[in-house]
XYZ file of C-alpha atoms in Angstrom:
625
model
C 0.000 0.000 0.000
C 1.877 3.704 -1.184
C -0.807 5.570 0.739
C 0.684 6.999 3.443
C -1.573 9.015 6.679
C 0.649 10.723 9.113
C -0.112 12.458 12.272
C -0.127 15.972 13.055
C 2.786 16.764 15.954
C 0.950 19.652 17.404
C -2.334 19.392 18.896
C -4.290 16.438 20.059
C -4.527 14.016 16.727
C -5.557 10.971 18.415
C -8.896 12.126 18.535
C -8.893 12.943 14.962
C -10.486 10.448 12.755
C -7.837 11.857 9.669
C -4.718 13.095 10.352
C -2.185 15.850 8.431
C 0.894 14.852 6.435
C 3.345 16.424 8.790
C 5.406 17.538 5.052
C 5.687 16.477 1.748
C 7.448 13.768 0.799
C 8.202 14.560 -2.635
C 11.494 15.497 -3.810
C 11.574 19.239 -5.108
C 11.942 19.765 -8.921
C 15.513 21.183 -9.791
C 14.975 23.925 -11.745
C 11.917 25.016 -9.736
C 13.447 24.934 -6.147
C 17.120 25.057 -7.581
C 19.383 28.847 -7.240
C 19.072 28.978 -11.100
C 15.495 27.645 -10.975
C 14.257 30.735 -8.437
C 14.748 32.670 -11.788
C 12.306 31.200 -13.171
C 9.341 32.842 -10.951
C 9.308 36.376 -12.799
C 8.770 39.783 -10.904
C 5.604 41.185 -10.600
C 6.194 43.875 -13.828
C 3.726 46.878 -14.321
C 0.470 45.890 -16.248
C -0.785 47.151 -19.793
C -3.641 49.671 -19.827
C -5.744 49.368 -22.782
C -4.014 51.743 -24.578
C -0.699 50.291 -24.886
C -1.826 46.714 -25.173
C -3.611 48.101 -27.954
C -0.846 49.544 -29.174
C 1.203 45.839 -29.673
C -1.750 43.970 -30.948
C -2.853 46.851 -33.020
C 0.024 47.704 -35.200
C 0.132 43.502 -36.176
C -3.432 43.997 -37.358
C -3.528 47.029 -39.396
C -0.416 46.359 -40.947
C -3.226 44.422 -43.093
C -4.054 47.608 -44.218
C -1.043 47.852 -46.497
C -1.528 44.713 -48.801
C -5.265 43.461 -48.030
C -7.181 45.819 -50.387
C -4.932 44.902 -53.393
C -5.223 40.988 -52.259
C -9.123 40.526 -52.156
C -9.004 43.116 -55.249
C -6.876 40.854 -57.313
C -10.089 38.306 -56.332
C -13.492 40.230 -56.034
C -12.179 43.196 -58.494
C -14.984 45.990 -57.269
C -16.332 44.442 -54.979
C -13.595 44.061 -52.954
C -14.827 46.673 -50.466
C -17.970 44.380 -49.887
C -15.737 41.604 -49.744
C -13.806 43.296 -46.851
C -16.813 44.173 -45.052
C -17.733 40.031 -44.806
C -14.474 39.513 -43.392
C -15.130 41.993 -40.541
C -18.493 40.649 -40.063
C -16.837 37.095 -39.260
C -13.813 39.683 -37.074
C -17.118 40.680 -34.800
C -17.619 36.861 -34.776
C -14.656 35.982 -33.317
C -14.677 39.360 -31.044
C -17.208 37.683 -28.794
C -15.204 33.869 -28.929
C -11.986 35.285 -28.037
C -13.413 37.707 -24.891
C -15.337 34.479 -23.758
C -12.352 32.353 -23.582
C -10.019 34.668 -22.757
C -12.410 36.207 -19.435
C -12.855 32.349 -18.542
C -9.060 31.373 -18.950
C -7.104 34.709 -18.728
C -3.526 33.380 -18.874
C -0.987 33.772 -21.906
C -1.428 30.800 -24.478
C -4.347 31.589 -26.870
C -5.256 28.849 -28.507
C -2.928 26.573 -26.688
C -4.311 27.630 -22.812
C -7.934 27.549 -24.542
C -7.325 23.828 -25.596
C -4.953 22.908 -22.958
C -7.993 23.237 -20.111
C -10.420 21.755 -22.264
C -8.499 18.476 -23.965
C -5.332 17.046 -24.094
C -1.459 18.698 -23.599
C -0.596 17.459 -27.253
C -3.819 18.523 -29.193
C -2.613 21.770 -27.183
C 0.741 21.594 -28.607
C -0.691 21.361 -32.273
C -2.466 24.507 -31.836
C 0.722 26.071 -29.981
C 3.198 24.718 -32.820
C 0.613 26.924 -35.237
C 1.114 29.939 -33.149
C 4.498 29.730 -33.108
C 4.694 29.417 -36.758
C 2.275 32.791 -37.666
C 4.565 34.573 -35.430
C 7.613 33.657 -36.891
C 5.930 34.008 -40.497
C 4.633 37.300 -39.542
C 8.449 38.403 -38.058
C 10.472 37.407 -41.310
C 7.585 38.778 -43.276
C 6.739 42.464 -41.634
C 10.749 42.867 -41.163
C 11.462 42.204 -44.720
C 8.683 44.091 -46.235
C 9.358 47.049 -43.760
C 13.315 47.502 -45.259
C 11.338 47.350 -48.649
C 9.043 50.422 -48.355
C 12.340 51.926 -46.436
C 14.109 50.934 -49.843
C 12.056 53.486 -51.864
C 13.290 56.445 -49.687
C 16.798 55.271 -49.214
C 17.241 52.443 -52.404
C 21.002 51.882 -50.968
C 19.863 50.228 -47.755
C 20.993 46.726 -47.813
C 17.863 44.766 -47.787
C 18.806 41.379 -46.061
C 21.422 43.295 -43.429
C 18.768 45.815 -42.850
C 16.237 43.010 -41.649
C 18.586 41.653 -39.771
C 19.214 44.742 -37.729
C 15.292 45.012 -37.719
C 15.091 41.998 -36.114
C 17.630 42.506 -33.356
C 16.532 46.009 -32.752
C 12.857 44.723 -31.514
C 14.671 41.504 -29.701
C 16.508 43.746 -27.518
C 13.051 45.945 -26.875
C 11.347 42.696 -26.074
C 14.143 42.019 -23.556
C 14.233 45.399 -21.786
C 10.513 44.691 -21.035
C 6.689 44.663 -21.809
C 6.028 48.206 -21.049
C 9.158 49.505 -22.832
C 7.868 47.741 -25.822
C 4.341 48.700 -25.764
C 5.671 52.642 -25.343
C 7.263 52.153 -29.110
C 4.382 50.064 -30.287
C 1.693 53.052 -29.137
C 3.731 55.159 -31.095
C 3.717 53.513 -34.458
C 0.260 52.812 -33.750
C -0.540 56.576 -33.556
C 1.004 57.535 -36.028
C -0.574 54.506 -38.212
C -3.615 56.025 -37.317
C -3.346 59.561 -38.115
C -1.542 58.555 -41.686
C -4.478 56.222 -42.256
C -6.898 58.763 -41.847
C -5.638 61.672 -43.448
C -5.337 58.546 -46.465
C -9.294 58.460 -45.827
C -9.809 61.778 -46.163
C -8.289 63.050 -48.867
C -9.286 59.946 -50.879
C -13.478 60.373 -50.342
C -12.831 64.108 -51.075
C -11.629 62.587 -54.214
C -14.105 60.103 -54.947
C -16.755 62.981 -53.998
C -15.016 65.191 -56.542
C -14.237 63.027 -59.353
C -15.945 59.201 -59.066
C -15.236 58.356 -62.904
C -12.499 55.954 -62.221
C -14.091 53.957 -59.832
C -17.298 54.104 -62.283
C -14.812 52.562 -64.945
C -13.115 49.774 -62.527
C -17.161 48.986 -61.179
C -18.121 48.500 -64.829
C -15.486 45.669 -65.642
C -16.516 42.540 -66.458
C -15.185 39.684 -63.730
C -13.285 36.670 -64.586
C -15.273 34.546 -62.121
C -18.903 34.439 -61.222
C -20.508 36.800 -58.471
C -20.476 34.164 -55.650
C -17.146 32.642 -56.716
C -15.372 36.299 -57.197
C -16.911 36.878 -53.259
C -15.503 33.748 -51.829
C -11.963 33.835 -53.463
C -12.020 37.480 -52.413
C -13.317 36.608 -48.967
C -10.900 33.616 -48.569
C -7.874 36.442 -49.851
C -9.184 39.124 -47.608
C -8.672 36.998 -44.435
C -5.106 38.383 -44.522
C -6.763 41.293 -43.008
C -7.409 39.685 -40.056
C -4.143 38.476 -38.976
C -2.628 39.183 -35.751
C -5.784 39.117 -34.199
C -4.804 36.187 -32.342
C -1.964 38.066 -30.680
C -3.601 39.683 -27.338
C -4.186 36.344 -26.211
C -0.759 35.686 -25.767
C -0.255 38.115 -23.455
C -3.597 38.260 -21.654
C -1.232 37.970 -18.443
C 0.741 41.662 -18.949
C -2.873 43.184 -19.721
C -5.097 44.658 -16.756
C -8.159 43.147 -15.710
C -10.984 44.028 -18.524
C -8.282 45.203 -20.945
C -8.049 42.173 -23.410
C -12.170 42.789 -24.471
C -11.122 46.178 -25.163
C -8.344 45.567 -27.483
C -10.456 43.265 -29.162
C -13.029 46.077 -29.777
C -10.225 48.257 -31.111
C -8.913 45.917 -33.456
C -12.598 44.937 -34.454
C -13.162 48.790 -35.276
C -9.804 49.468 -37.095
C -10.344 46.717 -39.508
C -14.070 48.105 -40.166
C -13.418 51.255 -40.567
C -9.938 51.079 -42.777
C -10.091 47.699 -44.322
C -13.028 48.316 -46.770
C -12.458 52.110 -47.242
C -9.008 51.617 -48.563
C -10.233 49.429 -50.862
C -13.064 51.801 -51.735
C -10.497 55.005 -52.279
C -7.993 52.643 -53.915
C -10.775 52.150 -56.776
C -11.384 55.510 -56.842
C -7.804 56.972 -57.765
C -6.099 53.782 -59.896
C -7.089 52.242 -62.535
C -8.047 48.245 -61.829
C -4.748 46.898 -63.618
C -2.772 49.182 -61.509
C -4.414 47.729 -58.345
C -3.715 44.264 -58.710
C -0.196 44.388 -60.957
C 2.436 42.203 -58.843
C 4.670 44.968 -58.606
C 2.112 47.824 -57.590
C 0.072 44.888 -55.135
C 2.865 45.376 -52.159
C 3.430 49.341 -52.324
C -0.756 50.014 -52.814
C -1.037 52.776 -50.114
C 2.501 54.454 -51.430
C 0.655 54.426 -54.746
C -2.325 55.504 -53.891
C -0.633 58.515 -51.484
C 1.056 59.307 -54.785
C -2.072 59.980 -56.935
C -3.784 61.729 -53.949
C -1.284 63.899 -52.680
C 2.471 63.584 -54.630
C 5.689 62.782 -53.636
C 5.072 64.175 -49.882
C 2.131 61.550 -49.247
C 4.283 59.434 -50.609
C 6.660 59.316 -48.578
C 4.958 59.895 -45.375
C 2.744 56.705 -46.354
C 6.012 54.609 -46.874
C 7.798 56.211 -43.688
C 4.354 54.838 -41.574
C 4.106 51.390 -43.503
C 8.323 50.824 -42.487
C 7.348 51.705 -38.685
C 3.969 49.754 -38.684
C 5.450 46.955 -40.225
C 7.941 47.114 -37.548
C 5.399 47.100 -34.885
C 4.523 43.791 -36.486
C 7.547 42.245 -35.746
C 7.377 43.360 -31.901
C 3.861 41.789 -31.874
C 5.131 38.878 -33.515
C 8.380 39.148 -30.223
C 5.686 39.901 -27.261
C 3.500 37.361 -28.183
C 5.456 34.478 -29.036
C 7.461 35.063 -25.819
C 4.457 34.543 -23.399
C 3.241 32.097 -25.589
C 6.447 30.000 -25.170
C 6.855 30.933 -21.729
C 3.588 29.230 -20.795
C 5.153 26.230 -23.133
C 8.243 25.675 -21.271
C 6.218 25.750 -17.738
C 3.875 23.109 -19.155
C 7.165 21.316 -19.740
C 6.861 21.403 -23.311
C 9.773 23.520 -24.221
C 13.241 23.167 -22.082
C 12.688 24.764 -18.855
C 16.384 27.334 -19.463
C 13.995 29.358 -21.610
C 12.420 29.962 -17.921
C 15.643 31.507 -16.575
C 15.038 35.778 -16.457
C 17.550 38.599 -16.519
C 17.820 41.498 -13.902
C 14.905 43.261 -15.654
C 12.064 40.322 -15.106
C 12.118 38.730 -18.880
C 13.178 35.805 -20.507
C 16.020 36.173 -22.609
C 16.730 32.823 -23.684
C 13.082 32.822 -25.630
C 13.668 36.107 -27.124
C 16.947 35.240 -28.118
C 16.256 31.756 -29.428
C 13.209 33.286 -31.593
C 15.538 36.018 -33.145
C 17.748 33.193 -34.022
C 15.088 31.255 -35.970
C 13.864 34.646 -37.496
C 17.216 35.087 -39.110
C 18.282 32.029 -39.627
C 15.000 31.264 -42.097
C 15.285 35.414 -43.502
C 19.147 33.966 -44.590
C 18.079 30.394 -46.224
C 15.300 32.044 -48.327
C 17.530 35.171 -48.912
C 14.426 37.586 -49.025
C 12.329 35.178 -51.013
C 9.419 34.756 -48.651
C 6.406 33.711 -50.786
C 7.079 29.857 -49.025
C 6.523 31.439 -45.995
C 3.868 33.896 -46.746
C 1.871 30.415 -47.531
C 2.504 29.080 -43.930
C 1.413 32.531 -42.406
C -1.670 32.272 -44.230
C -2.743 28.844 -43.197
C -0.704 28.899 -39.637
C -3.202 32.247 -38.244
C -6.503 30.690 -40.000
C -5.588 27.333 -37.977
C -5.206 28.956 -34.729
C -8.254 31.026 -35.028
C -10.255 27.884 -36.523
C -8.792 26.155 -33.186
C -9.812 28.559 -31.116
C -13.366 28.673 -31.958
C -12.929 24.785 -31.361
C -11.212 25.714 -27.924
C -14.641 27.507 -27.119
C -17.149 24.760 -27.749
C -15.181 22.903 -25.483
C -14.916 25.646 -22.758
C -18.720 25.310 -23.261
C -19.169 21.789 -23.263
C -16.768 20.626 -20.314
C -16.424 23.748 -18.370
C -19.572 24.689 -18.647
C -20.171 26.012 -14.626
C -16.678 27.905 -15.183
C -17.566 31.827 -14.149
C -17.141 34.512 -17.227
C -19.130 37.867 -18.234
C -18.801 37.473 -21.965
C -20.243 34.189 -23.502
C -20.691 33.647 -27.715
C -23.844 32.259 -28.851
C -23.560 28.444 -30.563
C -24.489 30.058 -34.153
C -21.988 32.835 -33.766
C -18.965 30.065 -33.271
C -20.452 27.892 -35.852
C -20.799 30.353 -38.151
C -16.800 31.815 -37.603
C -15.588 27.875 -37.471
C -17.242 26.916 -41.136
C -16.502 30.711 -42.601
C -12.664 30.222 -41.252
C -12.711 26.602 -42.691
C -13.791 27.688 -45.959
C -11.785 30.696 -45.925
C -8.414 27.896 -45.684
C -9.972 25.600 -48.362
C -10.588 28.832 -50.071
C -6.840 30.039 -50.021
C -5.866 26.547 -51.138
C -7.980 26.775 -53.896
C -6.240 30.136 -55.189
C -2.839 28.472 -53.968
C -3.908 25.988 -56.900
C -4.342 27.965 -59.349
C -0.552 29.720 -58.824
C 2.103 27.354 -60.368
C 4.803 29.200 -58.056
C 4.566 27.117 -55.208
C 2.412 24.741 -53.062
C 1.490 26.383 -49.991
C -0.055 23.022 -48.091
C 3.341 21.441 -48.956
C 5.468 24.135 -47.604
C 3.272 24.586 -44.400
C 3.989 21.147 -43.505
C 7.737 21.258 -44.055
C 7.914 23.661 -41.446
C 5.143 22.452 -39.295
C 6.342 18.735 -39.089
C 9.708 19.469 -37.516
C 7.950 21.882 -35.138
C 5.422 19.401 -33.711
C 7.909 16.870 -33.916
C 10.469 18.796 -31.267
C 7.271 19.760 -29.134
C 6.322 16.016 -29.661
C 9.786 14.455 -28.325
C 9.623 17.202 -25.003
C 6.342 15.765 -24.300
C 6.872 12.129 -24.526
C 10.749 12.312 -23.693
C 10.229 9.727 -20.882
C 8.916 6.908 -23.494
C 12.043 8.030 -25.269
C 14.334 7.326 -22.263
C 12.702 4.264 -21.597
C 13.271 2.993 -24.716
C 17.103 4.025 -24.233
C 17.469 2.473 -21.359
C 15.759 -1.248 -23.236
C 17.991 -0.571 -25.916
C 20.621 -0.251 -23.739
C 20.448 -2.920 -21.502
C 20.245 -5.294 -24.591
C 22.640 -4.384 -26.864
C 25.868 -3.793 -24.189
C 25.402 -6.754 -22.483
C 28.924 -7.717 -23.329
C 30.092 -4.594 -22.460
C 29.099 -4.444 -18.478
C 30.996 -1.295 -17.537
C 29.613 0.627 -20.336
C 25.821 -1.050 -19.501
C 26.494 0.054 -16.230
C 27.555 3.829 -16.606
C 25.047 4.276 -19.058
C 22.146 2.442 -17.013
C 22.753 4.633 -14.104
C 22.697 7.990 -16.333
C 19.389 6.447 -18.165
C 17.737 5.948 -14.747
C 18.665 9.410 -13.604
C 16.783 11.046 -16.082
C 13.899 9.173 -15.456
C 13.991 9.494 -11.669
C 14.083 13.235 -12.590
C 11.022 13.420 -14.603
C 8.944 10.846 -12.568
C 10.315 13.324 -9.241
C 7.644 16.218 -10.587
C 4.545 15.546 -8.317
C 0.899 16.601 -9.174
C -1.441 18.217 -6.712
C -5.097 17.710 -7.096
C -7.694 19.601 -4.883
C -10.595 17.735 -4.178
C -14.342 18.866 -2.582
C -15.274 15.603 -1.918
C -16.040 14.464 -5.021
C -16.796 10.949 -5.483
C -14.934 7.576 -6.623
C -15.517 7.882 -10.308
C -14.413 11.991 -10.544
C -11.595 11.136 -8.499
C -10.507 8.107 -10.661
C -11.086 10.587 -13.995
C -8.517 12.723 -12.545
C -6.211 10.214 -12.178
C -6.897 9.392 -15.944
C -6.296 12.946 -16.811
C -3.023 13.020 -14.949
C -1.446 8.992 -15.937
C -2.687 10.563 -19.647
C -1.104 13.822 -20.034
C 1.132 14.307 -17.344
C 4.774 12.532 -16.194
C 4.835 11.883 -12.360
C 4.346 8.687 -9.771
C 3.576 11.035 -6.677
C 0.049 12.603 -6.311
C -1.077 14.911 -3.491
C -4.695 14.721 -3.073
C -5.250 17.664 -1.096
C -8.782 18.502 1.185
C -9.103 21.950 2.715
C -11.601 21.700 5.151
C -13.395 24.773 7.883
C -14.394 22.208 10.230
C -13.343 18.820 10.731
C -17.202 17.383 10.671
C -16.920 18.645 7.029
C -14.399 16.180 5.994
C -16.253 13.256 3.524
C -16.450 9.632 5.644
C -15.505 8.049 2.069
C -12.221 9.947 0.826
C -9.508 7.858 2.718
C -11.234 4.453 1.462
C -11.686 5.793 -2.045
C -8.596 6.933 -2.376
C -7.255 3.631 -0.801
C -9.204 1.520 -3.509
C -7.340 4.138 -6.347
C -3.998 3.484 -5.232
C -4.184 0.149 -5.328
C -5.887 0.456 -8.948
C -3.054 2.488 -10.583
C -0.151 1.239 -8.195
C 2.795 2.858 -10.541
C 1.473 6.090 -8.922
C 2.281 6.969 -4.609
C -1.103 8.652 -3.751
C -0.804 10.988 -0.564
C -3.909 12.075 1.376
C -3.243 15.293 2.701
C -5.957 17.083 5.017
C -5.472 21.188 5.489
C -7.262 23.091 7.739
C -8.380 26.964 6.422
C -9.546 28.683 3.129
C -8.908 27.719 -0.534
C -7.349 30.414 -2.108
C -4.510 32.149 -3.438
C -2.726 32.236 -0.255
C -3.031 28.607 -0.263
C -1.808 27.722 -3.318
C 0.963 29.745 -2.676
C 1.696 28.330 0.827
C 1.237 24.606 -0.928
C 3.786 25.287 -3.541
C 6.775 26.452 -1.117
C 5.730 23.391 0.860
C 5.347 20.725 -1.607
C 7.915 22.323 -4.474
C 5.114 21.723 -7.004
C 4.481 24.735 -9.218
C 1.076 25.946 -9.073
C 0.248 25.382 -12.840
C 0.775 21.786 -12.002
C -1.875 22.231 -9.434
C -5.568 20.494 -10.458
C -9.034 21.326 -9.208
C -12.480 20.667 -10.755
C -14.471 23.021 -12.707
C -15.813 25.964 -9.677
C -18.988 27.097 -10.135
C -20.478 30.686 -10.469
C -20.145 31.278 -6.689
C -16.451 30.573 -6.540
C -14.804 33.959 -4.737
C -11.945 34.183 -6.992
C -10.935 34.218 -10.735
C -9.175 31.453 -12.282
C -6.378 34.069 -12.960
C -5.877 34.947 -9.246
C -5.016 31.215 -8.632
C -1.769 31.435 -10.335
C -2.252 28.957 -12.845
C -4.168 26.578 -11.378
C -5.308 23.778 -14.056
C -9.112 22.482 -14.633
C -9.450 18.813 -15.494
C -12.659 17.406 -14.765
């Protein structure tokens, strides 16, 4: 029998029908408990109004504005401002999904957080190894095209050295701090603003004025039928939506009731801008100048140029280099709290944990700039392969998303939140996002350049495949250590060194112990958490904790059914452990110094409405049943 009751020294326990595990028994993870691991535990750093959150998210969004209208153009010809206008209609959609997830769950993760509290950790990871991928598409991409509009000012900037620099000048923001960053990003996202809408103005004047051009480009015949010309377009214009995904990742950084409200900025910045420059674009160029490959990339610069000359001009290409930049700190902010929640889920090596004097995580800043540059030198500025695994990598995540909602719905249904999205309005974004990929791959089809599914996968394989071998590392050891001991049996002292190493390793990763709070639930919840945790996580020690007011409140059955689960899964030491007080923060926190568990590796059942506290004030505190 592993379960183990012992009594409390203080106080009169033999009249106590249960008694208190005097301390844990478990021996304390290395890197969380560890000098070096301590660093892991970040500072409390100063929290994002909505302003400046809006001001990182924002810039990754509206950089759409530069290259959508020409895009869904090239697709729905004149009615590409219609076009646009569906695509923010399934934006508002999606407004709703991501403020119900992200009130419920408010921790960093997106996608991944949504689906790792509602499935498994490796249907998580698939959604994670997506993330990952927009943001490094969208870093190599916005950084590349940003030198390029600089280029037409100053054409003797080098373009791949340039991006380079680009890319290490918003690495080192990232790792002075959040609030550092979101200072620069609020200032490219001004300015964004004010250039957009002095664009907006000047062109209605025009169209007011003169509307003969877009008369001409309205009365040209389309190659494909109406509904086929609006879903191409539609499936094109989804570009316009990327980077919508990004406050999620840092939900954490953002104030309480901030992350709704940069979700209702972005929503209105794509509404407003999205169709209208589309609208004014028809108004002052000719169709063929719209969607020529060589005008498609520079269409605000051109359109500046009709409306207002060289000045325009070059104020429009000044903003698109600095919002395109702002981009590629989105693309830094929010893949480092994505990964950050990655590596304490034990997904991602736990050194990408260790922080610097100033609170953040170099090693994951670092690491990302490395893969930024390394991919902008292989494809030496060639990025359509990539621009094909940005397009399907963001319309995955949000497609996962909406399915990380139904599931909030379905299996967390009691969990508290103020927002909630209807069933049609999540049906309706999950089939218009599906059809918007199949849509894409369609057009992808009809391109002979190259094959965007293909290319997505190249990348994507190799990603899952690293998150893969973190996750399941211990069937890897295992099956060192069997290889091992059968092919050096003629070699003892090699068997022998290596043996001991193997079964290091594994005493390491087995050492991580699980907590699980329990109400009293019965026999068959308790056993589905122990499915939960023999199914997704690595550990033989489990602390089933009770936190009882009175002692006549403790359940008569928990020590026998916990009795009848040890013995039913006896690869796993089951610990009863009874705690007098309040559940709460302060008891989480008091629980992890004790046992050395971190507190996202901490388990409780889904709380109901009158829970006191917000899943965010429990410090990370996982639902699984």
């Amino acid at each position: 029998m592993n379960l183990k009751l012992r009594k409390r020294k203080e106080g009169d326990a033999t009249s106590k029908p249960f008694a208190i595990l005097e301390r844990p028994s478990l021996q304390r993870s290395r890197w969380f408990m560890s000098s070096a691991g301590r660093d892991v535990l970040p500072s409390r750093k100063e929290k994002l109004g909505q302003w400046l959150a809006t001001g990182i998210c924002g810039n990754d969004i509206t950089s759409s504005c530069l290259y959508v209208a020409a895009i869904a153009t090239t697709y729905a010809g004149a009615l590409s401002p219609i076009v646009l206008l569906l695509v923010a209609g399934l934006l508002y959609l999606y407004r709703g999904i991501y403020a119900e997830v992200g009130d419920a769950l408010p921790l960093n993760g997106g996608a991944y957080n949504a689906l790792l509290n509602t499935t498994t950790k490796f249907k998580a990871s698939m959604a994670a190894c997506m993330t990952i991928l927009s943001y490094v598409a969208t870093a190599v991409i916005s950084s590349s095209t940003a030198i390029a509009y600089a280029r037409t000012i100053l054409p003797s900037l080098p373009h791949i050295p340039a991006t380079l620099v680009l890319l290490g000048l918003f690495a080192f923001l990232t790792i002075l701090g959040i609030t550092e960053s979101a200072r620069v990003a609020l200032s490219i996202f001004v300015i964004h603003m004010v250039a957009l809408t002095l664009l907006l103005v000047l062109g209605l004047s025009q169209l007011f004025i003169d509307p003969s051009i877009f008369q001409l480009n309205w009365s040209l015949p389309s190659e494909n039928s109406l509904m086929m010309a609006l879903f191409l377009g539609f499936s094109a214009g989804l570009l316009g939506v990327s980077g919508f995904e990004s406050s999620a990742n840092f939900i954490e950084e953002q104030k309480e009731d901030v992350f709704p409200k940069t979700l209702r900025n972005m929503w209105t910045a794509v509404f407003i801008f999205n169709p209208l420059i589309a609208l004014i674009a028809l108004s002052v160029m000719p169709m063929h100048e719209i969607v020529h490959p060589e005008n498609r990339d520079f269409l605000l610069a051109n359109v500046a140029h009709n409306l207002g000359g060289s000045p325009l001009h070059m104020f429009i290409s000044i903003d698109a280099a600095l919002v395109l930049s702002g981009a590629v700190l989105t693309s830094f902010v929010g893949s480092a709290g994505l990964i950050r929640r990655m590596a304490l889920d034990r997904c991602l090596p736990q050194f990408l944990l260790l922080t610097n004097p100033r609170g953040t995580q170099h090693w994951i800043v670092i690491l990302f700039f490395a893969l930024c540059s390394s991919i902008m030198l292989l494809t030496q500025g060639n990025l359509l392969s990539l621009a094909g695994v940005y397009t399907i990598s963001f319309l995955g995540v949000m497609s996962l998303f909406a399915i990380g909602n139904i599931l909030l719905k379905v299996r967390r249904a009691q969990l508290p939140r103020k927002y909630r999205a209807s069933w049609l309005a999540i049906l309706v974004a999950l089939a218009a996002t599906l059809s918007g990929i199949f849509g894409n791959y369609l057009i992808d089809q009809s391109r002979s350049e190259i094959n965007i599914v293909k290319v997505f996968f190249i990348y994507f394989l190799p990603t899952l495949a690293f998150v893969s071998l973190m996750l399941f590392r211990h069937n890897l050891f295992r099956m060192l250590l069997w290889l091992a001991n059968d092919i050096t049996k003629s070699i003892q002292s090699m068997n022998s060194r290596l043996n001991n190493r193997v079964q290091e390793w594994l005493s390491e990763i087995n050492s991580h112990g699980i907590i699980f709070f329990t109400k009293g639930e019965r026999l068959p919840h308790l056993n589905q958490a122990m499915l939960y945790v023999r199914e997704n996580e690595i550990t033989q020690y489990v602390a089933v904790i009770h936190v009882y007011d009175d002692e006549s409140e403790i359940p008569p059955n928990l020590e026998h059914d916990l009795k009848m689960l040890d013995e039913m899964y006896p690869d796993v030491r089951i610990e009863l452990v009874l705690r007098k007080g309040h559940f709460g923060p302060e008891l989480i926190e008091e629980l992890s110094e004790e046992f050395g568990i971190p507190k996202n590796y901490m388990f409780i059942g889904a709380p109901s409405a009158k829970f006191p506290h917000r899943i965010s004030d429990l410090g990370g505190v996982r639902l699984i049943i």
